[in-house]
Amino acid sequence: MTHSVAMLALDGVVGFDLGVPPQVFGAARADDETPYYSVTTCGVGGLPVRPERGGFLVTPDHDLTPLASADTVLVPGVSGGSTMVDGRVATEVTDALRAAHERGTRIISICTGASVLAAAGLLDGRKAASHWAWAKRLRRLYPRVEWDFEVLFMDDGDVLTSAGVAAGADLCLHVVRRDHGSAVANRAARRCVMPAWRDGGQAQYIERPVPAAHGTGTEQTREWALGRLADQVSLEELAEHARMSVRTFTRRFRDETGMSPRQWLLRQRVGHARLLLESTDLSVDVVARRSGLGSATALRQHFQQTVGVAPSAYRRAFRHP
């Protein structure tokens, strides 16, 4: 039988998150082209909703009624709505989501759609994923949720959540794989011209700029060290450049950056390695030396720990000819 998916479109819905699931689920078909899924869109009162950007309206085909019978309920990301501002959601939405969950319906969210599930109380005590850029706000609004902003998606059995935007496609494909196996999921991925599986998690996409500091302090020494990443600069040399004792420099450095000098240097070296992998054809050995990590083995180890994927996999994903 066809598996029914009901998407909940709320004001501020992310257009990409709303458009991708029908494509991925629609591409999952049997050998005779029989579709495995049917996807419908519903909303409060069936009224039009305005996506976060794009200058258009979305008119759902239904009110919240499909949530009462769907096999899977999917909540796309939202932007600027109450669940991302003050942690509230309409009572009728909460009631419909809780009733669906209690009935045994699988619940899925994409990106900040997790805030809707959290506001409805469905993520309390659960592990959940969402977009890394909203980590601080979501942790503040929903402290009972065990947030993980490193993974692309989180499968917690009957409730599944994903990171932002394209990670929603990864989650939908994971659902297809879980329901019908790798062969069906791989065919669906090819139909959608997307990878059947992405290595790693969000760590490879998170922006980690150098924390800014102004006036006296360690800022000039950090700029000096950034020009010498390939060299093995010692803590004593950093403190000497800043004209401080090692103890004072370490304390001041941690106050300004939130990490120790050694941790900061490692992060900058991995960041420089990322840049070299993205923008050059240098071998992994050369990238390791130029970024100050020494050897290809050390680069792979630190890259895996920090970014979540191997240098070669990262280069395949981000290298532009």
PDB file of C-alpha atoms in Angstrom:
ATOM      1  CA  MET A   1       0.000   0.000   0.000  1.00  0.00           C
ATOM      2  CA  THR A   2       1.073   3.571  -0.651  1.00  0.00           C
ATOM      3  CA  HIS A   3       2.533   5.251   2.416  1.00  0.00           C
ATOM      4  CA  SER A   4       0.890   8.624   3.064  1.00  0.00           C
ATOM      5  CA  VAL A   5       2.985  11.640   4.039  1.00  0.00           C
ATOM      6  CA  ALA A   6       1.297  14.812   5.299  1.00  0.00           C
ATOM      7  CA  MET A   7       3.420  17.967   5.237  1.00  0.00           C
ATOM      8  CA  LEU A   8       2.495  20.738   7.661  1.00  0.00           C
ATOM      9  CA  ALA A   9       2.982  24.201   6.127  1.00  0.00           C
ATOM     10  CA  LEU A  10       3.048  27.036   8.651  1.00  0.00           C
ATOM     11  CA  ASP A  11       3.708  30.746   8.171  1.00  0.00           C
ATOM     12  CA  GLY A  12       7.379  31.360   7.434  1.00  0.00           C
ATOM     13  CA  VAL A  13       7.800  27.906   5.923  1.00  0.00           C
ATOM     14  CA  VAL A  14      11.123  27.338   4.179  1.00  0.00           C
ATOM     15  CA  GLY A  15      10.257  26.833   0.519  1.00  0.00           C
ATOM     16  CA  PHE A  16      13.096  24.405  -0.147  1.00  0.00           C
ATOM     17  CA  ASP A  17      12.098  22.236   2.799  1.00  0.00           C
ATOM     18  CA  LEU A  18       8.525  22.163   1.532  1.00  0.00           C
ATOM     19  CA  GLY A  19       9.469  21.320  -2.049  1.00  0.00           C
ATOM     20  CA  VAL A  20      12.121  18.644  -1.574  1.00  0.00           C
ATOM     21  CA  PRO A  21      10.171  15.866   0.226  1.00  0.00           C
ATOM     22  CA  PRO A  22       7.630  15.382  -2.600  1.00  0.00           C
ATOM     23  CA  GLN A  23      10.539  15.062  -5.032  1.00  0.00           C
ATOM     24  CA  VAL A  24      12.474  12.500  -2.985  1.00  0.00           C
ATOM     25  CA  PHE A  25       9.456  10.471  -1.905  1.00  0.00           C
ATOM     26  CA  GLY A  26       7.975  10.744  -5.387  1.00  0.00           C
ATOM     27  CA  ALA A  27      11.158   9.263  -6.838  1.00  0.00           C
ATOM     28  CA  ALA A  28      10.829   6.149  -4.668  1.00  0.00           C
ATOM     29  CA  ARG A  29       9.032   3.653  -6.888  1.00  0.00           C
ATOM     30  CA  ALA A  30       8.727  -0.056  -7.467  1.00  0.00           C
ATOM     31  CA  ASP A  31      10.125  -1.734 -10.573  1.00  0.00           C
ATOM     32  CA  ASP A  32       6.791  -1.229 -12.333  1.00  0.00           C
ATOM     33  CA  GLU A  33       6.871   2.502 -11.439  1.00  0.00           C
ATOM     34  CA  THR A  34       4.211   2.132  -8.747  1.00  0.00           C
ATOM     35  CA  PRO A  35       4.876   4.933  -6.212  1.00  0.00           C
ATOM     36  CA  TYR A  36       5.651   3.921  -2.664  1.00  0.00           C
ATOM     37  CA  TYR A  37       4.540   7.265  -1.182  1.00  0.00           C
ATOM     38  CA  SER A  38       1.842   9.866  -1.610  1.00  0.00           C
ATOM     39  CA  VAL A  39       2.524  13.382  -0.311  1.00  0.00           C
ATOM     40  CA  THR A  40      -0.047  16.032   0.541  1.00  0.00           C
ATOM     41  CA  THR A  41       0.228  19.479   2.126  1.00  0.00           C
ATOM     42  CA  CYS A  42      -1.934  20.793   4.933  1.00  0.00           C
ATOM     43  CA  GLY A  43      -2.089  23.889   7.092  1.00  0.00           C
ATOM     44  CA  VAL A  44      -4.093  25.656   9.761  1.00  0.00           C
ATOM     45  CA  GLY A  45      -7.540  26.173   8.266  1.00  0.00           C
ATOM     46  CA  GLY A  46      -6.129  25.371   4.833  1.00  0.00           C
ATOM     47  CA  LEU A  47      -5.226  29.065   4.583  1.00  0.00           C
ATOM     48  CA  PRO A  48      -2.355  30.372   2.424  1.00  0.00           C
ATOM     49  CA  VAL A  49       1.008  30.767   4.137  1.00  0.00           C
ATOM     50  CA  ARG A  50       3.900  32.980   3.145  1.00  0.00           C
ATOM     51  CA  PRO A  51       7.330  31.342   2.906  1.00  0.00           C
ATOM     52  CA  GLU A  52      10.282  32.982   4.609  1.00  0.00           C
ATOM     53  CA  ARG A  53      11.499  34.487   1.342  1.00  0.00           C
ATOM     54  CA  GLY A  54      10.708  34.365  -2.365  1.00  0.00           C
ATOM     55  CA  GLY A  55       7.712  36.696  -2.654  1.00  0.00           C
ATOM     56  CA  PHE A  56       4.958  34.099  -3.102  1.00  0.00           C
ATOM     57  CA  LEU A  57       2.175  32.364  -1.199  1.00  0.00           C
ATOM     58  CA  VAL A  58       1.596  28.649  -0.644  1.00  0.00           C
ATOM     59  CA  THR A  59      -1.986  27.428  -0.475  1.00  0.00           C
ATOM     60  CA  PRO A  60      -2.242  23.994   1.186  1.00  0.00           C
ATOM     61  CA  ASP A  61      -4.719  21.538  -0.287  1.00  0.00           C
ATOM     62  CA  HIS A  62      -6.098  20.689   3.160  1.00  0.00           C
ATOM     63  CA  ASP A  63      -6.576  21.892   6.709  1.00  0.00           C
ATOM     64  CA  LEU A  64      -5.054  19.844   9.532  1.00  0.00           C
ATOM     65  CA  THR A  65      -7.351  16.865   8.866  1.00  0.00           C
ATOM     66  CA  PRO A  66      -4.711  14.717   7.028  1.00  0.00           C
ATOM     67  CA  LEU A  67      -2.566  14.697  10.175  1.00  0.00           C
ATOM     68  CA  ALA A  68      -5.144  12.410  11.761  1.00  0.00           C
ATOM     69  CA  SER A  69      -4.669   9.625   9.205  1.00  0.00           C
ATOM     70  CA  ALA A  70      -1.205  10.055   7.660  1.00  0.00           C
ATOM     71  CA  ASP A  71       1.424   7.368   8.078  1.00  0.00           C
ATOM     72  CA  THR A  72       4.127  10.038   8.361  1.00  0.00           C
ATOM     73  CA  VAL A  73       3.812  13.696   9.354  1.00  0.00           C
ATOM     74  CA  LEU A  74       6.560  15.999   8.108  1.00  0.00           C
ATOM     75  CA  VAL A  75       7.181  19.521   9.398  1.00  0.00           C
ATOM     76  CA  PRO A  76       9.404  21.668   7.121  1.00  0.00           C
ATOM     77  CA  GLY A  77      11.572  24.448   8.482  1.00  0.00           C
ATOM     78  CA  VAL A  78      10.037  27.707   9.646  1.00  0.00           C
ATOM     79  CA  SER A  79      11.515  31.167   9.938  1.00  0.00           C
ATOM     80  CA  GLY A  80      10.346  34.020  12.105  1.00  0.00           C
ATOM     81  CA  GLY A  81       7.352  32.176  13.520  1.00  0.00           C
ATOM     82  CA  SER A  82       6.492  31.981  17.208  1.00  0.00           C
ATOM     83  CA  THR A  83       8.278  28.647  17.663  1.00  0.00           C
ATOM     84  CA  MET A  84      11.556  30.396  16.775  1.00  0.00           C
ATOM     85  CA  VAL A  85      10.781  33.550  18.766  1.00  0.00           C
ATOM     86  CA  ASP A  86       9.100  32.689  22.043  1.00  0.00           C
ATOM     87  CA  GLY A  87       8.636  28.911  22.028  1.00  0.00           C
ATOM     88  CA  ARG A  88       4.894  28.930  21.380  1.00  0.00           C
ATOM     89  CA  VAL A  89       2.803  27.105  18.792  1.00  0.00           C
ATOM     90  CA  ALA A  90      -0.933  27.204  18.066  1.00  0.00           C
ATOM     91  CA  THR A  91      -2.948  24.896  20.298  1.00  0.00           C
ATOM     92  CA  GLU A  92      -4.609  23.186  17.348  1.00  0.00           C
ATOM     93  CA  VAL A  93      -1.194  22.386  15.854  1.00  0.00           C
ATOM     94  CA  THR A  94       0.038  20.995  19.168  1.00  0.00           C
ATOM     95  CA  ASP A  95      -3.082  18.873  19.586  1.00  0.00           C
ATOM     96  CA  ALA A  96      -2.883  17.507  16.035  1.00  0.00           C
ATOM     97  CA  LEU A  97       0.828  16.636  16.311  1.00  0.00           C
ATOM     98  CA  ARG A  98       0.462  14.996  19.717  1.00  0.00           C
ATOM     99  CA  ALA A  99      -2.552  12.999  18.594  1.00  0.00           C
ATOM    100  CA  ALA A 100      -0.675  11.782  15.529  1.00  0.00           C
ATOM    101  CA  HIS A 101       2.313  10.799  17.634  1.00  0.00           C
ATOM    102  CA  GLU A 102       0.195   8.978  20.204  1.00  0.00           C
ATOM    103  CA  ARG A 103      -1.476   7.072  17.363  1.00  0.00           C
ATOM    104  CA  GLY A 104       1.940   5.771  16.281  1.00  0.00           C
ATOM    105  CA  THR A 105       2.489   8.072  13.301  1.00  0.00           C
ATOM    106  CA  ARG A 106       6.095   8.662  12.343  1.00  0.00           C
ATOM    107  CA  ILE A 107       7.033  12.322  12.852  1.00  0.00           C
ATOM    108  CA  ILE A 108       9.728  14.058  10.784  1.00  0.00           C
ATOM    109  CA  SER A 109      11.090  17.588  10.842  1.00  0.00           C
ATOM    110  CA  ILE A 110      13.495  19.412   8.572  1.00  0.00           C
ATOM    111  CA  CYS A 111      15.767  22.186   9.817  1.00  0.00           C
ATOM    112  CA  THR A 112      13.927  24.573  12.166  1.00  0.00           C
ATOM    113  CA  GLY A 113      10.785  22.493  11.798  1.00  0.00           C
ATOM    114  CA  ALA A 114      12.228  20.820  14.897  1.00  0.00           C
ATOM    115  CA  SER A 115      11.197  23.946  16.814  1.00  0.00           C
ATOM    116  CA  VAL A 116       7.550  23.132  16.052  1.00  0.00           C
ATOM    117  CA  LEU A 117       7.981  19.609  17.410  1.00  0.00           C
ATOM    118  CA  ALA A 118       9.812  20.966  20.444  1.00  0.00           C
ATOM    119  CA  ALA A 119       7.121  23.569  21.110  1.00  0.00           C
ATOM    120  CA  ALA A 120       4.532  20.784  20.963  1.00  0.00           C
ATOM    121  CA  GLY A 121       6.533  18.829  23.563  1.00  0.00           C
ATOM    122  CA  LEU A 122       7.415  15.955  21.234  1.00  0.00           C
ATOM    123  CA  LEU A 123      11.177  16.339  21.649  1.00  0.00           C
ATOM    124  CA  ASP A 124      11.426  16.559  25.431  1.00  0.00           C
ATOM    125  CA  GLY A 125      14.166  14.193  26.580  1.00  0.00           C
ATOM    126  CA  ARG A 126      14.936  13.162  23.003  1.00  0.00           C
ATOM    127  CA  LYS A 127      17.975  13.626  20.826  1.00  0.00           C
ATOM    128  CA  ALA A 128      17.221  15.960  17.919  1.00  0.00           C
ATOM    129  CA  ALA A 129      19.018  17.736  15.089  1.00  0.00           C
ATOM    130  CA  SER A 130      18.517  21.118  13.487  1.00  0.00           C
ATOM    131  CA  HIS A 131      20.531  23.764  11.628  1.00  0.00           C
ATOM    132  CA  TRP A 132      23.809  24.631  13.350  1.00  0.00           C
ATOM    133  CA  ALA A 133      23.210  28.372  12.887  1.00  0.00           C
ATOM    134  CA  TRP A 134      20.243  28.242  15.299  1.00  0.00           C
ATOM    135  CA  ALA A 135      21.983  26.243  18.018  1.00  0.00           C
ATOM    136  CA  LYS A 136      22.117  29.000  20.630  1.00  0.00           C
ATOM    137  CA  ARG A 137      18.501  30.044  20.184  1.00  0.00           C
ATOM    138  CA  LEU A 138      17.058  26.539  20.102  1.00  0.00           C
ATOM    139  CA  ARG A 139      18.985  25.503  23.207  1.00  0.00           C
ATOM    140  CA  ARG A 140      17.648  28.562  25.013  1.00  0.00           C
ATOM    141  CA  LEU A 141      14.034  28.084  23.909  1.00  0.00           C
ATOM    142  CA  TYR A 142      13.926  24.306  24.349  1.00  0.00           C
ATOM    143  CA  PRO A 143      16.390  23.237  27.063  1.00  0.00           C
ATOM    144  CA  ARG A 144      14.677  19.856  27.566  1.00  0.00           C
ATOM    145  CA  VAL A 145      15.775  18.686  24.121  1.00  0.00           C
ATOM    146  CA  GLU A 146      19.120  16.911  23.675  1.00  0.00           C
ATOM    147  CA  TRP A 147      20.202  18.937  20.643  1.00  0.00           C
ATOM    148  CA  ASP A 148      22.931  17.692  18.324  1.00  0.00           C
ATOM    149  CA  PHE A 149      24.032  20.302  15.806  1.00  0.00           C
ATOM    150  CA  GLU A 150      26.860  18.217  14.360  1.00  0.00           C
ATOM    151  CA  VAL A 151      24.870  15.507  12.552  1.00  0.00           C
ATOM    152  CA  LEU A 152      23.018  15.788   9.239  1.00  0.00           C
ATOM    153  CA  PHE A 153      20.002  14.031  10.715  1.00  0.00           C
ATOM    154  CA  MET A 154      18.903  12.173  13.810  1.00  0.00           C
ATOM    155  CA  ASP A 155      16.857   8.962  13.684  1.00  0.00           C
ATOM    156  CA  ASP A 156      15.240   8.460  17.078  1.00  0.00           C
ATOM    157  CA  GLY A 157      12.859   5.768  15.938  1.00  0.00           C
ATOM    158  CA  ASP A 158       9.393   7.282  15.625  1.00  0.00           C
ATOM    159  CA  VAL A 159      10.686  10.871  15.565  1.00  0.00           C
ATOM    160  CA  LEU A 160      13.332  11.921  13.043  1.00  0.00           C
ATOM    161  CA  THR A 161      14.897  15.372  12.709  1.00  0.00           C
ATOM    162  CA  SER A 162      17.398  16.857  10.288  1.00  0.00           C
ATOM    163  CA  ALA A 163      19.793  19.744   9.903  1.00  0.00           C
ATOM    164  CA  GLY A 164      19.128  22.609   7.514  1.00  0.00           C
ATOM    165  CA  VAL A 165      18.002  22.759   3.917  1.00  0.00           C
ATOM    166  CA  ALA A 166      19.773  20.027   1.893  1.00  0.00           C
ATOM    167  CA  ALA A 167      20.046  17.801   4.964  1.00  0.00           C
ATOM    168  CA  GLY A 168      16.274  17.424   4.675  1.00  0.00           C
ATOM    169  CA  ALA A 169      16.836  15.580   1.415  1.00  0.00           C
ATOM    170  CA  ASP A 170      19.343  13.325   3.186  1.00  0.00           C
ATOM    171  CA  LEU A 171      16.745  12.525   5.836  1.00  0.00           C
ATOM    172  CA  CYS A 172      13.992  11.815   3.309  1.00  0.00           C
ATOM    173  CA  LEU A 173      16.328   9.465   1.459  1.00  0.00           C
ATOM    174  CA  HIS A 174      17.219   7.804   4.763  1.00  0.00           C
ATOM    175  CA  VAL A 175      13.506   7.219   5.390  1.00  0.00           C
ATOM    176  CA  VAL A 176      13.149   5.625   1.954  1.00  0.00           C
ATOM    177  CA  ARG A 177      16.166   3.436   2.679  1.00  0.00           C
ATOM    178  CA  ARG A 178      14.729   2.442   6.051  1.00  0.00           C
ATOM    179  CA  ASP A 179      11.328   1.639   4.551  1.00  0.00           C
ATOM    180  CA  HIS A 180      12.323  -0.077   1.309  1.00  0.00           C
ATOM    181  CA  GLY A 181      16.035  -0.815   1.343  1.00  0.00           C
ATOM    182  CA  SER A 182      19.139   0.578  -0.319  1.00  0.00           C
ATOM    183  CA  ALA A 183      18.243  -0.411  -3.877  1.00  0.00           C
ATOM    184  CA  VAL A 184      15.073   1.709  -3.886  1.00  0.00           C
ATOM    185  CA  ALA A 185      16.837   4.574  -2.117  1.00  0.00           C
ATOM    186  CA  ASN A 186      19.726   4.504  -4.578  1.00  0.00           C
ATOM    187  CA  ARG A 187      17.343   4.648  -7.543  1.00  0.00           C
ATOM    188  CA  ALA A 188      15.502   7.550  -5.928  1.00  0.00           C
ATOM    189  CA  ALA A 189      18.799   9.363  -5.369  1.00  0.00           C
ATOM    190  CA  ARG A 190      19.747   8.952  -9.021  1.00  0.00           C
ATOM    191  CA  ARG A 191      16.356  10.262 -10.124  1.00  0.00           C
ATOM    192  CA  CYS A 192      16.893  13.317  -7.920  1.00  0.00           C
ATOM    193  CA  VAL A 193      20.523  13.722  -9.083  1.00  0.00           C
ATOM    194  CA  MET A 194      21.792  13.653  -5.514  1.00  0.00           C
ATOM    195  CA  PRO A 195      24.261  11.470  -3.598  1.00  0.00           C
ATOM    196  CA  ALA A 196      22.726   8.386  -2.073  1.00  0.00           C
ATOM    197  CA  TRP A 197      24.702   9.083   1.094  1.00  0.00           C
ATOM    198  CA  ARG A 198      26.773  12.008   2.346  1.00  0.00           C
ATOM    199  CA  ASP A 199      29.720  11.288   4.612  1.00  0.00           C
ATOM    200  CA  GLY A 200      30.156  13.176   7.845  1.00  0.00           C
ATOM    201  CA  GLY A 201      27.887  15.672   9.507  1.00  0.00           C
ATOM    202  CA  GLN A 202      27.298  19.396   9.776  1.00  0.00           C
ATOM    203  CA  ALA A 203      30.803  20.040  11.076  1.00  0.00           C
ATOM    204  CA  GLN A 204      32.140  20.318   7.528  1.00  0.00           C
ATOM    205  CA  TYR A 205      29.679  23.135   6.795  1.00  0.00           C
ATOM    206  CA  ILE A 206      29.844  25.151  10.019  1.00  0.00           C
ATOM    207  CA  GLU A 207      31.448  28.563   9.720  1.00  0.00           C
ATOM    208  CA  ARG A 208      34.071  29.080  12.406  1.00  0.00           C
ATOM    209  CA  PRO A 209      35.517  32.569  11.974  1.00  0.00           C
ATOM    210  CA  VAL A 210      38.387  33.731  14.130  1.00  0.00           C
ATOM    211  CA  PRO A 211      36.823  35.475  17.163  1.00  0.00           C
ATOM    212  CA  ALA A 212      37.428  39.201  16.961  1.00  0.00           C
ATOM    213  CA  ALA A 213      39.166  41.081  19.749  1.00  0.00           C
ATOM    214  CA  HIS A 214      39.968  44.745  19.774  1.00  0.00           C
ATOM    215  CA  GLY A 215      42.555  46.863  21.484  1.00  0.00           C
ATOM    216  CA  THR A 216      45.332  45.404  23.548  1.00  0.00           C
ATOM    217  CA  GLY A 217      45.371  41.668  24.114  1.00  0.00           C
ATOM    218  CA  THR A 218      46.225  38.700  21.944  1.00  0.00           C
ATOM    219  CA  GLU A 219      44.702  39.854  18.667  1.00  0.00           C
ATOM    220  CA  GLN A 220      47.994  40.954  17.083  1.00  0.00           C
ATOM    221  CA  THR A 221      49.654  37.739  18.183  1.00  0.00           C
ATOM    222  CA  ARG A 222      46.850  35.718  16.641  1.00  0.00           C
ATOM    223  CA  GLU A 223      47.290  37.587  13.367  1.00  0.00           C
ATOM    224  CA  TRP A 224      51.026  36.945  13.601  1.00  0.00           C
ATOM    225  CA  ALA A 225      50.423  33.224  14.218  1.00  0.00           C
ATOM    226  CA  LEU A 226      48.001  32.967  11.279  1.00  0.00           C
ATOM    227  CA  GLY A 227      50.852  33.983   8.988  1.00  0.00           C
ATOM    228  CA  ARG A 228      52.982  31.165  10.372  1.00  0.00           C
ATOM    229  CA  LEU A 229      50.606  28.194  10.459  1.00  0.00           C
ATOM    230  CA  ALA A 230      53.116  26.015   8.623  1.00  0.00           C
ATOM    231  CA  ASP A 231      55.687  26.632  11.381  1.00  0.00           C
ATOM    232  CA  GLN A 232      55.666  24.886  14.735  1.00  0.00           C
ATOM    233  CA  VAL A 233      55.152  27.976  16.851  1.00  0.00           C
ATOM    234  CA  SER A 234      55.435  27.239  20.570  1.00  0.00           C
ATOM    235  CA  LEU A 235      53.343  28.649  23.392  1.00  0.00           C
ATOM    236  CA  GLU A 236      56.445  30.424  24.691  1.00  0.00           C
ATOM    237  CA  GLU A 237      56.954  32.128  21.316  1.00  0.00           C
ATOM    238  CA  LEU A 238      53.331  33.260  21.246  1.00  0.00           C
ATOM    239  CA  ALA A 239      53.586  34.679  24.765  1.00  0.00           C
ATOM    240  CA  GLU A 240      56.879  36.387  23.917  1.00  0.00           C
ATOM    241  CA  HIS A 241      55.324  38.019  20.846  1.00  0.00           C
ATOM    242  CA  ALA A 242      52.446  39.307  23.003  1.00  0.00           C
ATOM    243  CA  ARG A 243      54.975  40.498  25.605  1.00  0.00           C
ATOM    244  CA  MET A 244      53.270  38.544  28.346  1.00  0.00           C
ATOM    245  CA  SER A 245      54.169  35.698  30.630  1.00  0.00           C
ATOM    246  CA  VAL A 246      52.967  32.281  29.452  1.00  0.00           C
ATOM    247  CA  ARG A 247      50.445  32.157  32.287  1.00  0.00           C
ATOM    248  CA  THR A 248      49.019  35.622  31.590  1.00  0.00           C
ATOM    249  CA  PHE A 249      48.962  35.025  27.838  1.00  0.00           C
ATOM    250  CA  THR A 250      47.128  31.715  28.212  1.00  0.00           C
ATOM    251  CA  ARG A 251      44.505  33.248  30.520  1.00  0.00           C
ATOM    252  CA  ARG A 252      44.021  36.306  28.293  1.00  0.00           C
ATOM    253  CA  PHE A 253      43.879  34.147  25.171  1.00  0.00           C
ATOM    254  CA  ARG A 254      41.182  31.914  26.644  1.00  0.00           C
ATOM    255  CA  ASP A 255      39.178  34.940  27.783  1.00  0.00           C
ATOM    256  CA  GLU A 256      39.243  36.413  24.261  1.00  0.00           C
ATOM    257  CA  THR A 257      38.730  33.289  22.143  1.00  0.00           C
ATOM    258  CA  GLY A 258      37.071  30.773  24.448  1.00  0.00           C
ATOM    259  CA  MET A 259      39.809  28.192  23.912  1.00  0.00           C
ATOM    260  CA  SER A 260      43.446  27.516  24.698  1.00  0.00           C
ATOM    261  CA  PRO A 261      46.224  28.660  22.304  1.00  0.00           C
ATOM    262  CA  ARG A 262      46.881  25.039  21.351  1.00  0.00           C
ATOM    263  CA  GLN A 263      43.199  24.383  20.553  1.00  0.00           C
ATOM    264  CA  TRP A 264      42.973  27.621  18.598  1.00  0.00           C
ATOM    265  CA  LEU A 265      46.068  26.842  16.532  1.00  0.00           C
ATOM    266  CA  LEU A 266      44.775  23.380  15.704  1.00  0.00           C
ATOM    267  CA  ARG A 267      41.428  24.813  14.595  1.00  0.00           C
ATOM    268  CA  GLN A 268      43.122  27.393  12.374  1.00  0.00           C
ATOM    269  CA  ARG A 269      45.376  24.750  10.850  1.00  0.00           C
ATOM    270  CA  VAL A 270      42.431  22.507  10.052  1.00  0.00           C
ATOM    271  CA  GLY A 271      40.614  25.533   8.649  1.00  0.00           C
ATOM    272  CA  HIS A 272      43.605  26.340   6.426  1.00  0.00           C
ATOM    273  CA  ALA A 273      43.732  22.712   5.310  1.00  0.00           C
ATOM    274  CA  ARG A 274      40.058  22.967   4.365  1.00  0.00           C
ATOM    275  CA  LEU A 275      40.833  26.026   2.249  1.00  0.00           C
ATOM    276  CA  LEU A 276      43.713  24.285   0.495  1.00  0.00           C
ATOM    277  CA  LEU A 277      41.610  21.184  -0.179  1.00  0.00           C
ATOM    278  CA  GLU A 278      38.840  23.350  -1.629  1.00  0.00           C
ATOM    279  CA  SER A 279      40.994  25.626  -3.770  1.00  0.00           C
ATOM    280  CA  THR A 280      44.076  23.647  -4.846  1.00  0.00           C
ATOM    281  CA  ASP A 281      45.128  20.291  -6.265  1.00  0.00           C
ATOM    282  CA  LEU A 282      47.941  19.919  -3.718  1.00  0.00           C
ATOM    283  CA  SER A 283      48.454  16.414  -2.384  1.00  0.00           C
ATOM    284  CA  VAL A 284      47.292  15.580   1.106  1.00  0.00           C
ATOM    285  CA  ASP A 285      50.931  15.446   2.256  1.00  0.00           C
ATOM    286  CA  VAL A 286      51.611  18.962   0.989  1.00  0.00           C
ATOM    287  CA  VAL A 287      48.355  20.266   2.467  1.00  0.00           C
ATOM    288  CA  ALA A 288      49.370  18.765   5.817  1.00  0.00           C
ATOM    289  CA  ARG A 289      52.794  20.466   5.735  1.00  0.00           C
ATOM    290  CA  ARG A 290      51.479  23.843   4.587  1.00  0.00           C
ATOM    291  CA  SER A 291      48.795  23.889   7.246  1.00  0.00           C
ATOM    292  CA  GLY A 292      51.235  22.968   9.992  1.00  0.00           C
ATOM    293  CA  LEU A 293      49.767  19.547  10.740  1.00  0.00           C
ATOM    294  CA  GLY A 294      52.979  17.816   9.741  1.00  0.00           C
ATOM    295  CA  SER A 295      51.940  14.603   8.039  1.00  0.00           C
ATOM    296  CA  ALA A 296      49.070  13.189   6.033  1.00  0.00           C
ATOM    297  CA  THR A 297      48.327  10.831   8.925  1.00  0.00           C
ATOM    298  CA  ALA A 298      48.005  13.723  11.373  1.00  0.00           C
ATOM    299  CA  LEU A 299      45.864  15.670   8.893  1.00  0.00           C
ATOM    300  CA  ARG A 300      43.480  12.734   8.455  1.00  0.00           C
ATOM    301  CA  GLN A 301      43.229  12.228  12.209  1.00  0.00           C
ATOM    302  CA  HIS A 302      42.523  15.883  13.064  1.00  0.00           C
ATOM    303  CA  PHE A 303      40.288  16.343  10.031  1.00  0.00           C
ATOM    304  CA  GLN A 304      38.154  13.362  10.983  1.00  0.00           C
ATOM    305  CA  GLN A 305      37.858  14.574  14.569  1.00  0.00           C
ATOM    306  CA  THR A 306      37.120  18.202  13.687  1.00  0.00           C
ATOM    307  CA  VAL A 307      35.252  18.080  10.386  1.00  0.00           C
ATOM    308  CA  GLY A 308      33.812  14.596  10.534  1.00  0.00           C
ATOM    309  CA  VAL A 309      35.035  13.320   7.148  1.00  0.00           C
ATOM    310  CA  ALA A 310      38.314  12.318   5.553  1.00  0.00           C
ATOM    311  CA  PRO A 311      40.264  15.012   3.626  1.00  0.00           C
ATOM    312  CA  SER A 312      39.665  13.174   0.344  1.00  0.00           C
ATOM    313  CA  ALA A 313      35.902  13.045   0.916  1.00  0.00           C
ATOM    314  CA  TYR A 314      35.886  16.731   1.831  1.00  0.00           C
ATOM    315  CA  ARG A 315      37.768  17.617  -1.346  1.00  0.00           C
ATOM    316  CA  ARG A 316      35.318  15.663  -3.499  1.00  0.00           C
ATOM    317  CA  ALA A 317      32.437  17.561  -1.931  1.00  0.00           C
ATOM    318  CA  PHE A 318      33.919  21.064  -2.078  1.00  0.00           C
ATOM    319  CA  ARG A 319      36.690  21.215  -4.692  1.00  0.00           C
ATOM    320  CA  HIS A 320      35.768  23.526  -7.563  1.00  0.00           C
ATOM    321  CA  PRO A 321      37.777  23.072 -10.779  1.00  0.00           C
TER     322      PRO A 321
END
